[in-house]
Amino acid sequence: MELKLFDTLTKEKRPFRPLDPNNVRMYVCGPTVYDFAHIGNARPVIVFDVLFRLLRHLYGADHVKYVRNITDVDDKINDRAARDYPGEPLNEAIRKVTEQTEKQFHEDVDTLGCLRPTVEPRATEHIAEMRAIIEKLIAGGNAYVEQDHVLFKVASDPNYGKLARRSLDEMLAGARVDVAPYKHDAMDFVLWKPSKPGEPSWPSPGGIKVEGRPGWHIECSAMAWKHLGEQFDIHGGGIDLVFPHHENELAQSCCAFHKERMANVWMHNGFLQVEGEKMSKSLGNFVTIRELLTGWRGRSWPGDALRFAMMQTHYRSPIDWSLAACDNAFNTLKDFFSVAAPAEQGAAPASIVEALADDLNTPKAVAELHALRKQIRNPGDEASVALGNALAFLGLDAARFAAWVAKADAKAISKAGNVEDLIADRVAARARKDFKESDRIRDELAARGIVLKDGKDANGNPVTTWEIAR
Ligand code: AMP
Ligand code: ZN
């Protein structure tokens, strides 16, 4: 079976050939940790988790190294720390914000069925590597020092712009680059800048006397270098990162290490959208992963349903996020799990692996799940075993799903409270032909998520049973 992946740099789907099949290396840009992640942020986490699982299957779990960083130096983090912990030393407050947010992020993406990456480096622990790269760039004529800043000199890199495939004018507009007094050219971007008083700061490179902090792009170049080397196999993230973030990472790393390429394959997931617009914090059209898991507008979904909803769309296409899609995913999964045999450790049906090997074609994999579902005749038959294995291979977990459903039912039952009393009142109302009252009780219970079923017992007497609405 041949794995093919679409490369943003060459704009083609190519057979994947790892530089070293014993050590397949992937870097994915991770979260900036200052607040709960939204469901759009979950998309790259899920997409690259599916790829990680596939690579582990193809090359062996011990032969794949997946690095996803934690960005813990950022203005948004500083602002949040000052807001949430006023009066505390900023560095202490920043530590609290980043540790807390990292923990929340892990809880959320664990629930979405994502394996932890092999390494999750923090930017603040790689300042030495950032300085080292910056020194190489200055020495090589690719960067310069101006007014206590270090800037990357875009004109020194003839390959600049190849990833984004944009003209200089388009790039200028896209990056919203400011003309700043310390820039020799508007396109040049910051590698290092002086810290403001009270902000986190480190000794600067390039002979700069005042302490400073790194620019965003250099962080990823440094962490990828430290954990994966000068060149590696796959670099991923959301499509919004192509420019300027990945273009700049690519320029920094290639110029510092005198290499043609940074990663052999650049992969980017499409946006998760709401009514045609990218879900983002700044647009305010977002819903957090946590809200969807624990309660949003009175509804919630298990992580597996959210993950499965995401898989219905190919990773390079936009997703229009809707509650109906979450409900559909929930109902389909519930049905699949009700007939699938328990998964066998490490097994994966060939049809599913084949679908994913074609540039992570998850919609095709989902179609294969439906096909398997249709073939099931008896519990434990071949198709039910294949379905169980397929679900597990895609990171969809029967036990986790069942635990969520049990918890949700228990919650609904405790909320329903005196259901039996109300049913008795309703039976009495019906007996005295007070249908207005009996309907009122039915509606009241329905509003609490309880559906009544009227029937007759063995002696022909009316009985009413109830269940949790789904
Ligand atoms: P950020 O915290 O904004 O840097 O985003 C973290 C990751 O989520 C990056 O890989 C982004 O490209 C990705 N991302 C952010 N918003 C969306 C969205 N609406 N749809 C898909 N991916 C997104
Ligand atoms: Zn990055």
Coordinates of C-alpha atoms and ligand atoms in Angstrom, one line a residue:
M1 CA 0.0 0.0 0.0
E2 CA 1.4 3.4 -1.0
L3 CA 0.8 6.4 1.1
K4 CA 0.2 9.6 -0.9
L5 CA 0.0 13.0 0.6
F6 CA -0.7 16.4 -0.9
D7 CA 2.2 18.9 -0.5
T8 CA 1.3 22.6 -0.3
L9 CA 4.7 23.6 -1.5
T10 CA 4.7 21.6 -4.8
K11 CA 0.9 21.6 -5.1
E12 CA 0.8 18.0 -5.9
K13 CA -0.2 14.7 -4.3
R14 CA 2.9 12.6 -4.2
P15 CA 4.0 9.2 -2.8
F16 CA 5.3 9.7 0.7
R17 CA 9.0 8.6 1.1
P18 CA 10.3 9.2 4.6
L19 CA 13.9 10.4 4.9
D20 CA 14.4 7.6 7.3
P21 CA 11.6 4.9 7.5
N22 CA 12.9 4.0 11.0
N23 CA 12.3 7.5 12.2
V24 CA 9.4 9.2 10.5
R25 CA 9.2 12.8 11.7
M26 CA 6.3 15.2 11.8
Y27 CA 5.9 18.7 13.2
V28 CA 2.6 20.4 13.8
C29 CA 2.1 23.9 15.0
G30 CA 0.3 23.7 18.3
P31 CA -1.8 26.0 20.4
T32 CA -1.0 29.4 21.9
V33 CA -2.0 28.8 25.5
Y34 CA -4.1 31.6 26.9
D35 CA -7.7 30.4 26.7
F36 CA -9.9 27.4 25.9
A37 CA -9.4 26.1 22.4
H38 CA -12.3 26.4 20.1
I39 CA -13.7 23.6 17.9
G40 CA -11.8 25.1 14.9
N41 CA -8.5 24.7 16.7
A42 CA -9.5 21.0 17.2
R43 CA -9.5 20.4 13.5
P44 CA -5.7 20.3 13.0
V45 CA -5.3 18.3 16.2
I46 CA -7.8 15.6 14.9
V47 CA -6.5 15.7 11.3
F48 CA -2.9 15.1 12.3
D49 CA -3.9 12.6 14.9
V50 CA -5.4 10.5 12.2
L51 CA -2.2 10.9 10.2
F52 CA -0.1 10.0 13.3
R53 CA -2.2 6.8 13.8
L54 CA -1.8 5.9 10.1
L55 CA 2.0 6.5 10.1
R56 CA 2.3 4.4 13.3
H57 CA 0.4 1.6 11.6
L58 CA 2.5 1.8 8.4
Y59 CA 6.0 2.3 10.0
G60 CA 5.5 0.9 13.5
A61 CA 4.6 2.9 16.6
D62 CA 8.2 3.2 17.7
H63 CA 9.3 4.6 14.4
V64 CA 7.2 7.8 14.2
K65 CA 8.1 11.0 16.1
Y66 CA 5.3 13.6 16.3
V67 CA 6.2 17.0 17.7
R68 CA 3.5 19.5 18.5
N69 CA 4.7 22.6 20.3
I70 CA 3.1 24.8 23.0
T71 CA 3.5 28.5 22.2
D72 CA 3.9 30.1 25.7
V73 CA 5.4 33.5 24.7
D74 CA 2.8 35.7 23.2
D75 CA 1.2 39.1 23.7
K76 CA -2.2 37.5 24.2
I77 CA -0.8 35.4 27.1
N78 CA 0.7 38.5 28.7
D79 CA -2.6 40.3 28.4
R80 CA -4.5 37.4 29.9
A81 CA -2.1 37.1 32.8
A82 CA -2.3 40.8 33.7
R83 CA -6.1 40.6 33.5
D84 CA -6.6 37.4 35.5
Y85 CA -3.8 37.8 38.1
P86 CA -3.6 41.6 38.8
G87 CA -1.0 42.5 41.3
E88 CA 1.1 39.3 40.8
P89 CA 4.5 39.5 39.2
L90 CA 3.8 39.1 35.5
N91 CA 6.1 36.1 35.1
E92 CA 4.3 34.2 37.8
A93 CA 0.9 35.1 36.4
I94 CA 2.0 34.0 32.9
R95 CA 3.1 30.6 34.3
K96 CA -0.3 30.2 35.9
V97 CA -2.1 31.0 32.7
T98 CA 0.0 28.8 30.5
E99 CA 0.0 25.8 32.8
Q100 CA -3.8 26.0 33.4
T101 CA -4.5 26.4 29.6
E102 CA -2.2 23.6 28.7
K103 CA -4.0 21.3 31.1
Q104 CA -7.4 22.3 29.7
F105 CA -6.2 21.7 26.2
H106 CA -4.9 18.2 27.0
E107 CA -8.2 17.3 28.7
D108 CA -10.1 18.5 25.7
V109 CA -8.1 16.8 23.0
D110 CA -7.8 13.6 25.0
T111 CA -11.6 13.5 25.0
L112 CA -11.6 14.0 21.3
G113 CA -9.6 10.7 21.0
C114 CA -6.3 12.3 20.1
L115 CA -3.1 10.5 21.1
R116 CA -0.5 12.7 22.8
P117 CA 2.3 13.6 20.5
T118 CA 5.8 12.1 21.1
V119 CA 7.1 15.5 22.3
E120 CA 5.3 18.7 23.2
P121 CA 8.0 21.3 23.5
R122 CA 7.4 24.7 25.1
A123 CA 8.8 27.7 23.3
T124 CA 10.3 29.2 26.5
E125 CA 12.4 26.1 26.9
H126 CA 14.1 26.6 23.5
I127 CA 15.4 30.1 23.7
A128 CA 19.0 28.9 23.3
E129 CA 18.1 27.1 20.0
M130 CA 16.3 30.3 18.8
R131 CA 19.4 32.4 19.6
A132 CA 21.6 29.9 17.8
I133 CA 19.6 30.0 14.6
I134 CA 19.4 33.8 14.8
E135 CA 23.2 34.0 15.1
K136 CA 23.6 31.7 12.1
L137 CA 21.3 33.9 10.1
I138 CA 23.2 37.1 11.0
A139 CA 26.5 35.4 10.2
G140 CA 25.2 34.2 6.8
G141 CA 23.8 37.7 5.8
N142 CA 20.2 36.6 6.1
A143 CA 19.4 38.8 9.1
Y144 CA 20.5 42.1 10.5
V145 CA 20.4 44.0 13.8
E146 CA 18.6 47.3 13.9
Q147 CA 17.5 49.3 17.0
D148 CA 17.8 46.3 19.3
H149 CA 15.7 44.1 17.0
V150 CA 16.9 41.3 14.7
L151 CA 15.1 41.2 11.4
F152 CA 15.1 38.5 8.7
K153 CA 16.2 40.0 5.4
V154 CA 13.6 38.7 3.0
A155 CA 15.5 39.9 -0.1
S156 CA 18.4 37.6 0.8
D157 CA 16.3 34.5 0.2
P158 CA 15.5 33.9 -3.5
N159 CA 13.0 31.1 -2.5
Y160 CA 10.9 33.4 -0.3
G161 CA 7.2 33.2 -1.3
K162 CA 7.3 29.7 -2.8
L163 CA 5.1 28.1 -0.2
A164 CA 2.4 30.8 -0.3
R165 CA 2.9 31.3 -4.1
R166 CA 2.2 35.0 -3.8
S167 CA 3.7 38.0 -5.3
L168 CA 5.5 40.4 -3.0
D169 CA 2.5 42.8 -3.1
E170 CA 0.1 40.1 -2.1
M171 CA 2.3 39.0 0.7
L172 CA 2.6 42.6 1.9
A173 CA -1.1 42.9 2.1
G174 CA -1.6 39.4 3.5
A175 CA 0.9 39.9 6.3
R176 CA -0.4 43.3 7.2
V177 CA 3.2 44.1 7.7
D178 CA 3.9 47.5 9.3
V179 CA 6.5 49.8 8.0
A180 CA 8.6 50.1 11.1
P181 CA 11.7 52.3 11.7
Y182 CA 13.8 49.3 12.5
K183 CA 12.9 47.5 9.2
H184 CA 15.2 48.0 6.2
D185 CA 12.3 46.7 4.0
A186 CA 8.6 46.4 4.8
M187 CA 8.7 42.6 4.0
D188 CA 11.4 41.9 6.6
F189 CA 10.1 40.2 9.7
V190 CA 11.1 40.1 13.3
L191 CA 13.3 37.3 14.7
W192 CA 13.9 39.0 18.0
K193 CA 12.7 42.1 19.7
P194 CA 13.3 44.0 22.9
S195 CA 11.0 43.1 25.8
K196 CA 8.9 45.8 27.4
P197 CA 9.4 46.4 31.1
G198 CA 8.0 43.5 33.2
E199 CA 7.6 41.3 30.2
P200 CA 9.4 37.9 30.0
S201 CA 12.9 38.5 28.6
W202 CA 16.1 36.7 27.8
P203 CA 19.6 37.7 26.9
S204 CA 19.6 38.8 23.3
P205 CA 21.5 37.5 20.3
G206 CA 23.5 39.6 17.8
G207 CA 25.4 41.5 20.5
I208 CA 22.3 43.4 21.5
K209 CA 22.7 44.8 25.0
V210 CA 19.1 44.9 26.2
E211 CA 17.2 41.7 26.9
G212 CA 14.5 40.7 24.5
R213 CA 12.1 38.0 23.4
P214 CA 11.7 35.9 20.2
G215 CA 9.3 36.5 17.3
W216 CA 6.7 33.9 16.7
H217 CA 8.1 32.2 13.6
I218 CA 11.5 31.5 15.0
E219 CA 10.0 29.4 17.8
C220 CA 8.8 26.7 15.5
S221 CA 12.1 26.6 13.5
A222 CA 14.0 26.1 16.8
M223 CA 11.7 23.4 18.2
A224 CA 11.5 21.5 15.0
W225 CA 15.4 21.6 14.7
K226 CA 15.9 20.5 18.3
H227 CA 13.5 17.6 18.1
L228 CA 13.5 16.6 14.5
G229 CA 16.7 17.8 13.0
E230 CA 17.5 20.3 10.1
Q231 CA 15.2 18.5 7.7
F232 CA 12.2 16.2 8.4
D233 CA 9.3 14.6 6.7
I234 CA 6.0 16.4 7.4
H235 CA 5.1 19.9 8.6
G236 CA 1.5 20.6 9.3
G237 CA -1.0 23.1 10.6
G238 CA -4.1 25.1 9.5
I239 CA -4.3 26.8 6.1
D240 CA -4.0 30.2 7.8
L241 CA -0.5 29.3 8.8
V242 CA 0.8 29.0 5.3
F243 CA 1.5 32.8 5.2
P244 CA 3.3 34.3 6.9
H245 CA 4.1 31.7 9.6
H246 CA 5.2 28.7 7.6
E247 CA 6.7 30.8 4.8
N248 CA 8.9 32.5 7.4
E249 CA 9.7 29.2 9.2
L250 CA 10.8 27.8 5.9
A251 CA 13.0 30.8 5.1
Q252 CA 14.6 30.8 8.5
S253 CA 15.4 27.1 8.6
C254 CA 16.5 26.7 5.0
C255 CA 18.8 29.8 5.2
A256 CA 20.2 28.8 8.7
F257 CA 21.0 25.2 7.7
H258 CA 21.7 25.7 4.1
K259 CA 19.1 23.2 3.0
E260 CA 16.8 23.2 0.0
R261 CA 13.8 22.1 2.1
M262 CA 12.7 22.2 5.7
A263 CA 10.0 19.5 5.5
N264 CA 9.5 17.2 2.5
V265 CA 5.7 17.6 2.8
W266 CA 3.8 20.6 3.9
M267 CA 0.2 19.8 4.9
H268 CA -2.6 22.2 5.7
N269 CA -6.1 21.6 6.9
G270 CA -9.0 23.8 5.7
F271 CA -11.0 26.0 7.9
L272 CA -13.8 25.0 10.1
Q273 CA -16.4 27.7 9.3
V274 CA -19.6 29.1 10.7
E275 CA -22.0 30.4 8.0
G276 CA -19.2 30.6 5.5
E277 CA -16.7 32.4 7.8
K278 CA -13.6 31.0 9.5
M279 CA -14.4 30.2 13.2
S280 CA -12.0 32.4 15.2
K281 CA -11.7 34.1 18.5
S282 CA -11.4 37.5 16.9
L283 CA -14.6 37.2 14.9
G284 CA -16.4 36.0 18.1
N285 CA -18.2 33.3 16.1
F286 CA -16.6 30.5 18.1
V287 CA -17.6 27.7 20.5
T288 CA -15.1 26.0 22.6
I289 CA -14.4 22.3 22.6
R290 CA -15.2 22.3 26.3
E291 CA -18.6 23.9 25.8
L292 CA -19.6 21.3 23.2
L293 CA -18.5 18.5 25.6
T294 CA -20.1 19.8 28.7
G295 CA -23.1 21.9 27.7
W296 CA -23.8 24.6 25.1
R297 CA -27.3 26.0 24.6
G298 CA -28.5 23.1 26.7
R299 CA -26.9 20.4 24.5
S300 CA -23.7 18.4 24.7
W301 CA -21.9 15.7 22.7
P302 CA -19.3 13.1 23.4
G303 CA -15.8 13.8 22.1
D304 CA -16.1 10.8 19.8
A305 CA -19.2 12.3 18.1
L306 CA -17.3 15.6 17.5
R307 CA -14.3 13.7 16.1
F308 CA -16.5 11.6 13.9
A309 CA -18.4 14.8 12.7
M310 CA -15.0 16.2 11.7
M311 CA -14.1 13.1 9.7
Q312 CA -17.1 13.4 7.3
T313 CA -15.1 16.1 5.5
H314 CA -11.8 15.8 3.7
Y315 CA -9.1 17.7 5.7
R316 CA -8.3 20.1 2.9
S317 CA -11.9 21.2 2.4
P318 CA -13.7 23.7 4.5
I319 CA -16.2 22.3 7.1
D320 CA -19.4 24.1 7.8
W321 CA -20.0 23.4 11.4
S322 CA -23.5 22.7 12.5
L323 CA -25.3 21.1 15.5
A324 CA -27.2 18.9 13.0
A325 CA -23.9 17.4 11.9
C326 CA -22.9 16.7 15.5
D327 CA -26.3 15.0 16.1
N328 CA -25.9 12.9 12.9
A329 CA -22.5 11.9 13.9
F330 CA -23.8 10.9 17.4
N331 CA -26.6 8.8 16.0
T332 CA -24.5 7.0 13.5
L333 CA -21.8 6.2 16.0
K334 CA -24.3 5.0 18.5
D335 CA -25.7 2.6 15.9
F336 CA -22.1 1.5 14.8
F337 CA -21.1 0.8 18.4
S338 CA -24.3 -1.1 19.1
V339 CA -23.4 -3.7 16.5
A340 CA -19.6 -3.6 16.3
A341 CA -17.5 -6.3 17.9
P342 CA -14.9 -5.3 20.5
A343 CA -11.8 -4.0 18.7
E344 CA -8.7 -6.3 18.4
Q345 CA -5.5 -4.6 19.5
G346 CA -3.6 -3.1 16.6
A347 CA -5.9 -4.5 13.8
A348 CA -7.0 -2.2 10.9
P349 CA -9.1 -3.3 8.0
A350 CA -7.3 -2.9 4.7
S351 CA -10.2 -0.8 3.1
I352 CA -9.8 1.8 5.9
V353 CA -6.0 2.0 5.7
E354 CA -6.3 2.3 1.9
A355 CA -8.8 5.2 2.2
L356 CA -6.5 7.0 4.6
A357 CA -3.4 6.3 2.5
D358 CA -5.0 8.3 -0.3
D359 CA -4.2 11.7 1.2
L360 CA -6.2 11.0 4.4
N361 CA -9.5 10.4 2.7
T362 CA -11.6 10.2 5.8
P363 CA -15.0 10.6 3.9
K364 CA -14.0 7.5 2.0
A365 CA -13.1 5.8 5.3
V366 CA -16.5 6.8 6.7
A367 CA -18.2 5.3 3.6
E368 CA -16.3 2.1 4.3
L369 CA -17.7 2.1 7.8
H370 CA -21.2 2.3 6.5
A371 CA -20.5 -0.5 4.0
L372 CA -19.3 -2.7 6.8
R373 CA -22.3 -1.8 8.9
K374 CA -24.6 -3.0 6.1
Q375 CA -22.8 -6.4 5.9
I376 CA -23.3 -7.3 9.5
R377 CA -25.8 -10.2 9.9
N378 CA -24.9 -11.6 13.4
P379 CA -23.2 -10.3 16.5
G380 CA -19.5 -11.2 16.3
D381 CA -19.5 -11.9 12.5
E382 CA -16.6 -10.9 10.3
A383 CA -18.1 -7.6 9.3
S384 CA -18.8 -6.7 13.0
V385 CA -15.2 -7.4 13.9
A386 CA -14.0 -5.3 10.9
L387 CA -16.3 -2.5 12.0
G388 CA -15.0 -2.6 15.6
N389 CA -11.4 -2.6 14.4
A390 CA -12.0 0.2 12.0
L391 CA -13.6 2.4 14.6
A392 CA -10.8 1.9 17.0
F393 CA -8.2 2.5 14.3
L394 CA -9.9 5.9 13.5
G395 CA -9.6 6.8 17.2
L396 CA -13.3 6.2 18.0
D397 CA -13.6 4.5 21.3
A398 CA -16.6 2.4 22.2
A399 CA -15.9 2.4 26.0
R400 CA -15.4 6.2 26.1
F401 CA -18.6 6.7 24.1
A402 CA -20.6 4.4 26.3
A403 CA -19.3 6.1 29.5
W404 CA -20.5 9.5 28.1
V405 CA -23.9 8.1 27.3
A406 CA -24.3 6.5 30.7
K407 CA -23.3 9.7 32.4
A408 CA -25.6 11.8 30.3
D409 CA -28.5 9.4 31.0
A410 CA -27.8 9.5 34.7
K411 CA -27.8 13.3 34.5
A412 CA -31.1 13.4 32.6
I413 CA -32.7 11.0 35.1
S414 CA -31.6 13.0 38.1
K415 CA -32.9 16.1 36.4
A416 CA -36.2 14.4 35.6
G417 CA -36.6 13.9 39.4
N418 CA -40.2 12.9 40.2
V419 CA -40.9 11.3 36.9
E420 CA -42.8 8.4 38.4
D421 CA -45.0 10.7 40.5
L422 CA -45.9 12.8 37.4
I423 CA -46.7 9.7 35.4
A424 CA -49.1 8.6 38.2
D425 CA -50.7 12.0 38.2
R426 CA -51.1 11.7 34.4
V427 CA -52.6 8.3 34.6
A428 CA -55.1 9.6 37.1
A429 CA -55.9 12.6 34.9
R430 CA -56.5 10.3 31.9
A431 CA -58.8 8.1 34.1
R432 CA -60.9 11.1 34.9
K433 CA -60.7 12.2 31.2
D434 CA -58.9 15.4 32.1
F435 CA -56.9 15.3 28.8
K436 CA -55.8 18.9 29.2
E437 CA -53.9 18.1 32.4
S438 CA -52.6 14.8 31.0
D439 CA -51.2 16.7 27.9
R440 CA -49.7 19.3 30.2
I441 CA -47.8 16.7 32.1
R442 CA -46.6 15.0 28.9
D443 CA -45.3 18.3 27.6
E444 CA -43.7 19.2 30.9
L445 CA -41.8 15.9 30.9
A446 CA -40.9 16.3 27.2
A447 CA -39.4 19.6 28.1
R448 CA -37.1 17.8 30.5
G449 CA -36.1 15.3 27.9
I450 CA -38.5 12.5 28.9
V451 CA -40.6 10.7 26.3
L452 CA -43.7 8.8 27.5
K453 CA -45.0 5.7 25.9
D454 CA -48.6 4.6 26.5
G455 CA -49.5 0.9 26.2
K456 CA -51.4 -1.8 27.9
D457 CA -50.3 -4.5 30.3
A458 CA -51.0 -8.2 30.1
N459 CA -54.5 -7.6 31.6
G460 CA -55.3 -4.9 29.1
N461 CA -54.9 -2.1 31.7
P462 CA -53.2 1.1 30.5
V463 CA -49.6 1.5 31.5
T464 CA -47.2 4.3 30.8
T465 CA -43.4 3.8 30.5
W466 CA -40.8 6.5 29.8
E467 CA -37.4 6.9 28.3
I468 CA -34.7 9.6 27.8
A469 CA -35.3 11.4 24.5
R470 CA -32.4 11.2 22.0
Ligands
AMP1 P1 -4.1 29.5 16.7 O1 -4.2 29.2 18.2 O2 -5.0 30.5 16.2 O3 -2.7 29.7 16.3 O4 -4.5 28.1 16.0 C1 -4.0 26.9 16.4 C2 -4.2 25.9 15.2 O5 -5.6 25.9 14.9 C3 -3.5 26.4 13.9 O6 -3.0 25.2 13.3 C4 -4.6 27.0 13.1 O7 -4.3 27.0 11.8 C5 -5.8 26.2 13.5 N1 -7.1 26.9 13.3 C6 -7.5 28.0 13.9 N2 -8.7 28.3 13.5 C7 -9.2 27.4 12.7 C8 -10.4 27.1 12.0 N3 -11.4 27.9 12.1 N4 -10.5 26.0 11.3 C9 -9.4 25.1 11.2 N5 -8.2 25.3 11.8 C10 -8.1 26.4 12.6
ZN2 ZN 4.7 27.0 13.8

